[in-house]
């Protein structure tokens, strides 16, 4: 069975579903203190995780962009669960909806459905290879109308609910599926 660590910021959506599928060796709720150096913070985080001898690190609701100390400690073995369809790309190959407001951005752009994705973490924000995607979550027509009218209070509230719906219903299973693709031989054991 796979041995994973989970990084989160205040909560880890989908954690219980993930625990049904893999061994979660540790869950670290990491919140960066104001003015703290990112690389030093990531070096400290890596130091906390290394003794657990994990096969992979999963970011569930983790709000920080990882820097070299984490990326080098777990090369090619960090997965991020993200609240947009990262398979949708711009002409230059960059993800269409990266970052913290991805669901809201997708709705404002006129998307009629949203998805969650799990991708391999790289130095570039939400740009690593997509390993798993959720089923489609339709956007209610009244929200599309609100977006066109510029009624951002409605769009933001709906985007929050949409993201919660995706997180609670898919994130644990998606992370498990992505792990199986990343480390197939051990996942099958």
mmCIF file of C-alpha atoms in Angstrom:
data_model
loop_
_atom_site.group_PDB
_atom_site.id
_atom_site.type_symbol
_atom_site.label_atom_id
_atom_site.label_comp_id
_atom_site.label_asym_id
_atom_site.label_seq_id
_atom_site.Cartn_x
_atom_site.Cartn_y
_atom_site.Cartn_z
ATOM 1 C CA UNK A 1 0.000 0.000 0.000
ATOM 2 C CA UNK A 2 1.196 3.500 -0.788
ATOM 3 C CA UNK A 3 2.516 5.594 2.078
ATOM 4 C CA UNK A 4 1.700 9.299 1.594
ATOM 5 C CA UNK A 5 1.994 12.595 3.425
ATOM 6 C CA UNK A 6 -0.649 15.288 3.101
ATOM 7 C CA UNK A 7 0.030 19.014 3.264
ATOM 8 C CA UNK A 8 -2.909 21.309 3.879
ATOM 9 C CA UNK A 9 -3.655 24.840 5.066
ATOM 10 C CA UNK A 10 -6.319 24.692 7.794
ATOM 11 C CA UNK A 11 -8.258 21.774 6.233
ATOM 12 C CA UNK A 12 -7.732 18.805 3.948
ATOM 13 C CA UNK A 13 -10.809 18.258 1.761
ATOM 14 C CA UNK A 14 -11.147 14.635 0.697
ATOM 15 C CA UNK A 15 -8.793 13.336 3.390
ATOM 16 C CA UNK A 16 -11.181 10.688 4.720
ATOM 17 C CA UNK A 17 -11.814 9.316 1.229
ATOM 18 C CA UNK A 18 -8.062 9.267 0.597
ATOM 19 C CA UNK A 19 -7.461 7.361 3.856
ATOM 20 C CA UNK A 20 -9.800 4.629 2.594
ATOM 21 C CA UNK A 21 -7.451 4.036 -0.353
ATOM 22 C CA UNK A 22 -3.860 4.672 0.847
ATOM 23 C CA UNK A 23 -1.897 4.835 4.079
ATOM 24 C CA UNK A 24 -1.650 8.466 5.167
ATOM 25 C CA UNK A 25 1.541 8.576 7.223
ATOM 26 C CA UNK A 26 1.080 12.176 8.341
ATOM 27 C CA UNK A 27 -0.988 15.287 7.775
ATOM 28 C CA UNK A 28 0.754 18.622 8.194
ATOM 29 C CA UNK A 29 -1.336 21.752 8.511
ATOM 30 C CA UNK A 30 1.229 24.352 7.389
ATOM 31 C CA UNK A 31 0.599 28.067 7.524
ATOM 32 C CA UNK A 32 3.383 30.424 6.526
ATOM 33 C CA UNK A 33 4.083 33.082 9.167
ATOM 34 C CA UNK A 34 4.091 36.642 7.841
ATOM 35 C CA UNK A 35 7.460 37.752 6.548
ATOM 36 C CA UNK A 36 8.881 34.232 6.713
ATOM 37 C CA UNK A 37 11.241 33.112 3.943
ATOM 38 C CA UNK A 38 9.462 30.673 1.559
ATOM 39 C CA UNK A 39 12.500 28.515 0.909
ATOM 40 C CA UNK A 40 13.312 28.227 4.615
ATOM 41 C CA UNK A 41 9.675 27.324 5.277
ATOM 42 C CA UNK A 42 9.767 24.617 2.588
ATOM 43 C CA UNK A 43 13.104 23.289 3.853
ATOM 44 C CA UNK A 44 11.582 22.960 7.327
ATOM 45 C CA UNK A 45 8.502 21.249 5.869
ATOM 46 C CA UNK A 46 10.675 18.770 3.938
ATOM 47 C CA UNK A 47 12.638 18.033 7.124
ATOM 48 C CA UNK A 48 9.389 17.231 8.925
ATOM 49 C CA UNK A 49 8.279 14.852 6.151
ATOM 50 C CA UNK A 50 11.501 12.967 5.394
ATOM 51 C CA UNK A 51 11.408 10.672 8.464
ATOM 52 C CA UNK A 52 8.041 9.282 7.318
ATOM 53 C CA UNK A 53 9.625 7.674 4.229
ATOM 54 C CA UNK A 54 6.634 8.555 2.065
ATOM 55 C CA UNK A 55 6.081 7.474 -1.519
ATOM 56 C CA UNK A 56 4.426 10.797 -2.370
ATOM 57 C CA UNK A 57 3.251 14.103 -0.941
ATOM 58 C CA UNK A 58 -0.291 15.246 -1.707
ATOM 59 C CA UNK A 59 -1.363 18.872 -1.461
ATOM 60 C CA UNK A 60 -5.012 18.997 -0.323
ATOM 61 C CA UNK A 61 -6.137 22.582 0.109
ATOM 62 C CA UNK A 62 -2.523 23.724 0.417
ATOM 63 C CA UNK A 63 -2.306 27.445 -0.291
ATOM 64 C CA UNK A 64 1.403 27.925 -1.014
ATOM 65 C CA UNK A 65 3.542 27.524 -4.115
ATOM 66 C CA UNK A 66 6.314 25.045 -3.368
ATOM 67 C CA UNK A 67 9.943 26.075 -3.774
ATOM 68 C CA UNK A 68 13.112 24.101 -4.501
ATOM 69 C CA UNK A 69 13.683 22.584 -1.047
ATOM 70 C CA UNK A 70 10.375 20.663 -1.246
ATOM 71 C CA UNK A 71 10.620 19.934 -4.965
ATOM 72 C CA UNK A 72 14.141 18.553 -4.541
ATOM 73 C CA UNK A 73 13.280 16.496 -1.443
ATOM 74 C CA UNK A 74 10.456 14.675 -3.271
ATOM 75 C CA UNK A 75 11.316 14.957 -6.978
ATOM 76 C CA UNK A 76 8.454 13.919 -9.216
ATOM 77 C CA UNK A 77 6.423 12.721 -6.229
ATOM 78 C CA UNK A 78 4.359 15.741 -5.200
ATOM 79 C CA UNK A 79 0.739 15.921 -6.342
ATOM 80 C CA UNK A 80 -1.617 18.878 -6.091
ATOM 81 C CA UNK A 81 -5.385 18.534 -6.058
ATOM 82 C CA UNK A 82 -6.709 21.644 -7.807
ATOM 83 C CA UNK A 83 -10.221 23.023 -8.276
ATOM 84 C CA UNK A 84 -10.128 23.519 -12.035
ATOM 85 C CA UNK A 85 -9.729 21.506 -15.202
ATOM 86 C CA UNK A 86 -6.002 21.903 -15.737
ATOM 87 C CA UNK A 87 -6.281 20.000 -19.010
ATOM 88 C CA UNK A 88 -7.743 23.220 -20.455
ATOM 89 C CA UNK A 89 -4.783 25.183 -21.808
ATOM 90 C CA UNK A 90 -4.144 28.577 -23.337
ATOM 91 C CA UNK A 91 -2.510 28.864 -26.762
ATOM 92 C CA UNK A 92 0.916 29.133 -25.110
ATOM 93 C CA UNK A 93 0.375 25.843 -23.241
ATOM 94 C CA UNK A 94 -0.162 27.416 -19.828
ATOM 95 C CA UNK A 95 -3.159 26.321 -17.729
ATOM 96 C CA UNK A 96 -6.279 28.323 -18.453
ATOM 97 C CA UNK A 97 -7.448 28.495 -14.807
ATOM 98 C CA UNK A 98 -4.513 28.339 -12.368
ATOM 99 C CA UNK A 99 -4.334 29.716 -8.861
ATOM 100 C CA UNK A 100 -6.580 30.245 -5.896
ATOM 101 C CA UNK A 101 -9.630 31.612 -7.745
ATOM 102 C CA UNK A 102 -9.778 29.016 -10.516
ATOM 103 C CA UNK A 103 -13.439 28.041 -10.129
ATOM 104 C CA UNK A 104 -14.578 31.670 -10.098
ATOM 105 C CA UNK A 105 -12.315 32.465 -13.047
ATOM 106 C CA UNK A 106 -13.801 29.568 -15.059
ATOM 107 C CA UNK A 107 -17.363 30.686 -14.341
ATOM 108 C CA UNK A 108 -16.551 34.307 -15.223
ATOM 109 C CA UNK A 109 -14.979 33.106 -18.486
ATOM 110 C CA UNK A 110 -18.263 31.455 -19.464
ATOM 111 C CA UNK A 111 -17.459 27.808 -18.784
ATOM 112 C CA UNK A 112 -20.651 25.747 -18.433
ATOM 113 C CA UNK A 113 -18.999 23.139 -16.241
ATOM 114 C CA UNK A 114 -16.068 22.849 -13.890
ATOM 115 C CA UNK A 115 -13.829 19.945 -12.882
ATOM 116 C CA UNK A 116 -11.093 19.237 -10.394
ATOM 117 C CA UNK A 117 -7.674 17.944 -11.452
ATOM 118 C CA UNK A 118 -4.668 16.311 -9.857
ATOM 119 C CA UNK A 119 -1.331 17.261 -11.361
ATOM 120 C CA UNK A 120 2.330 16.668 -10.740
ATOM 121 C CA UNK A 121 3.800 19.708 -8.993
ATOM 122 C CA UNK A 122 6.548 21.548 -10.864
ATOM 123 C CA UNK A 123 8.184 24.948 -10.462
ATOM 124 C CA UNK A 124 5.442 26.501 -12.590
ATOM 125 C CA UNK A 125 2.069 27.250 -10.992
ATOM 126 C CA UNK A 126 -0.460 24.479 -11.708
ATOM 127 C CA UNK A 127 1.359 23.625 -14.949
ATOM 128 C CA UNK A 128 2.596 20.067 -14.294
ATOM 129 C CA UNK A 129 1.206 17.036 -16.125
ATOM 130 C CA UNK A 130 -2.426 16.246 -15.254
ATOM 131 C CA UNK A 131 -2.756 12.727 -13.839
ATOM 132 C CA UNK A 132 -6.486 12.650 -13.071
ATOM 133 C CA UNK A 133 -9.618 14.722 -13.707
ATOM 134 C CA UNK A 134 -13.009 14.592 -12.018
ATOM 135 C CA UNK A 135 -16.334 14.217 -13.701
ATOM 136 C CA UNK A 136 -17.971 17.445 -14.878
ATOM 137 C CA UNK A 137 -19.869 19.642 -12.433
ATOM 138 C CA UNK A 138 -22.400 21.777 -14.332
ATOM 139 C CA UNK A 139 -22.651 25.503 -13.668
ATOM 140 C CA UNK A 140 -26.216 26.613 -13.003
ATOM 141 C CA UNK A 141 -27.601 28.823 -15.797
ATOM 142 C CA UNK A 142 -28.526 31.642 -13.392
ATOM 143 C CA UNK A 143 -24.854 31.916 -12.419
ATOM 144 C CA UNK A 144 -23.787 32.222 -16.048
ATOM 145 C CA UNK A 145 -26.282 35.082 -16.395
ATOM 146 C CA UNK A 146 -24.945 36.685 -13.200
ATOM 147 C CA UNK A 147 -21.398 36.491 -14.586
ATOM 148 C CA UNK A 148 -22.442 38.224 -17.819
ATOM 149 C CA UNK A 149 -24.192 40.931 -15.790
ATOM 150 C CA UNK A 150 -21.121 41.439 -13.619
ATOM 151 C CA UNK A 151 -22.898 40.348 -10.436
ATOM 152 C CA UNK A 152 -19.707 39.161 -8.775
ATOM 153 C CA UNK A 153 -21.223 38.613 -5.335
ATOM 154 C CA UNK A 154 -23.426 35.872 -6.821
ATOM 155 C CA UNK A 155 -20.581 34.411 -8.888
ATOM 156 C CA UNK A 156 -18.182 34.318 -5.924
ATOM 157 C CA UNK A 157 -20.750 32.695 -3.618
ATOM 158 C CA UNK A 158 -21.643 30.111 -6.233
ATOM 159 C CA UNK A 159 -17.982 29.452 -7.091
ATOM 160 C CA UNK A 160 -17.302 28.770 -3.402
ATOM 161 C CA UNK A 161 -20.208 26.296 -3.263
ATOM 162 C CA UNK A 162 -19.128 24.695 -6.554
ATOM 163 C CA UNK A 163 -15.562 24.236 -5.287
ATOM 164 C CA UNK A 164 -16.835 22.720 -2.031
ATOM 165 C CA UNK A 165 -19.048 20.321 -3.977
ATOM 166 C CA UNK A 166 -16.093 19.199 -6.090
ATOM 167 C CA UNK A 167 -13.737 18.898 -3.105
ATOM 168 C CA UNK A 168 -16.074 16.854 -0.951
ATOM 169 C CA UNK A 169 -17.214 14.500 -3.658
ATOM 170 C CA UNK A 170 -14.045 13.852 -5.649
ATOM 171 C CA UNK A 171 -10.742 14.939 -4.145
ATOM 172 C CA UNK A 172 -9.873 11.783 -2.172
ATOM 173 C CA UNK A 173 -10.697 9.470 -5.064
ATOM 174 C CA UNK A 174 -8.880 11.716 -7.554
ATOM 175 C CA UNK A 175 -5.726 11.806 -5.445
ATOM 176 C CA UNK A 176 -5.805 8.021 -5.118
ATOM 177 C CA UNK A 177 -6.265 7.600 -8.882
ATOM 178 C CA UNK A 178 -3.355 9.955 -9.601
ATOM 179 C CA UNK A 179 -1.135 8.087 -7.125
ATOM 180 C CA UNK A 180 -1.905 4.861 -8.954
ATOM 181 C CA UNK A 181 -0.680 6.441 -12.166
ATOM 182 C CA UNK A 182 2.398 7.937 -10.530
ATOM 183 C CA UNK A 183 3.482 4.801 -8.657
ATOM 184 C CA UNK A 184 1.478 1.969 -10.266
ATOM 185 C CA UNK A 185 3.368 -1.072 -8.997
ATOM 186 C CA UNK A 186 3.142 -0.100 -5.334
ATOM 187 C CA UNK A 187 -0.458 1.130 -5.616
ATOM 188 C CA UNK A 188 -1.525 -2.291 -6.865
ATOM 189 C CA UNK A 189 0.054 -4.073 -3.875
#
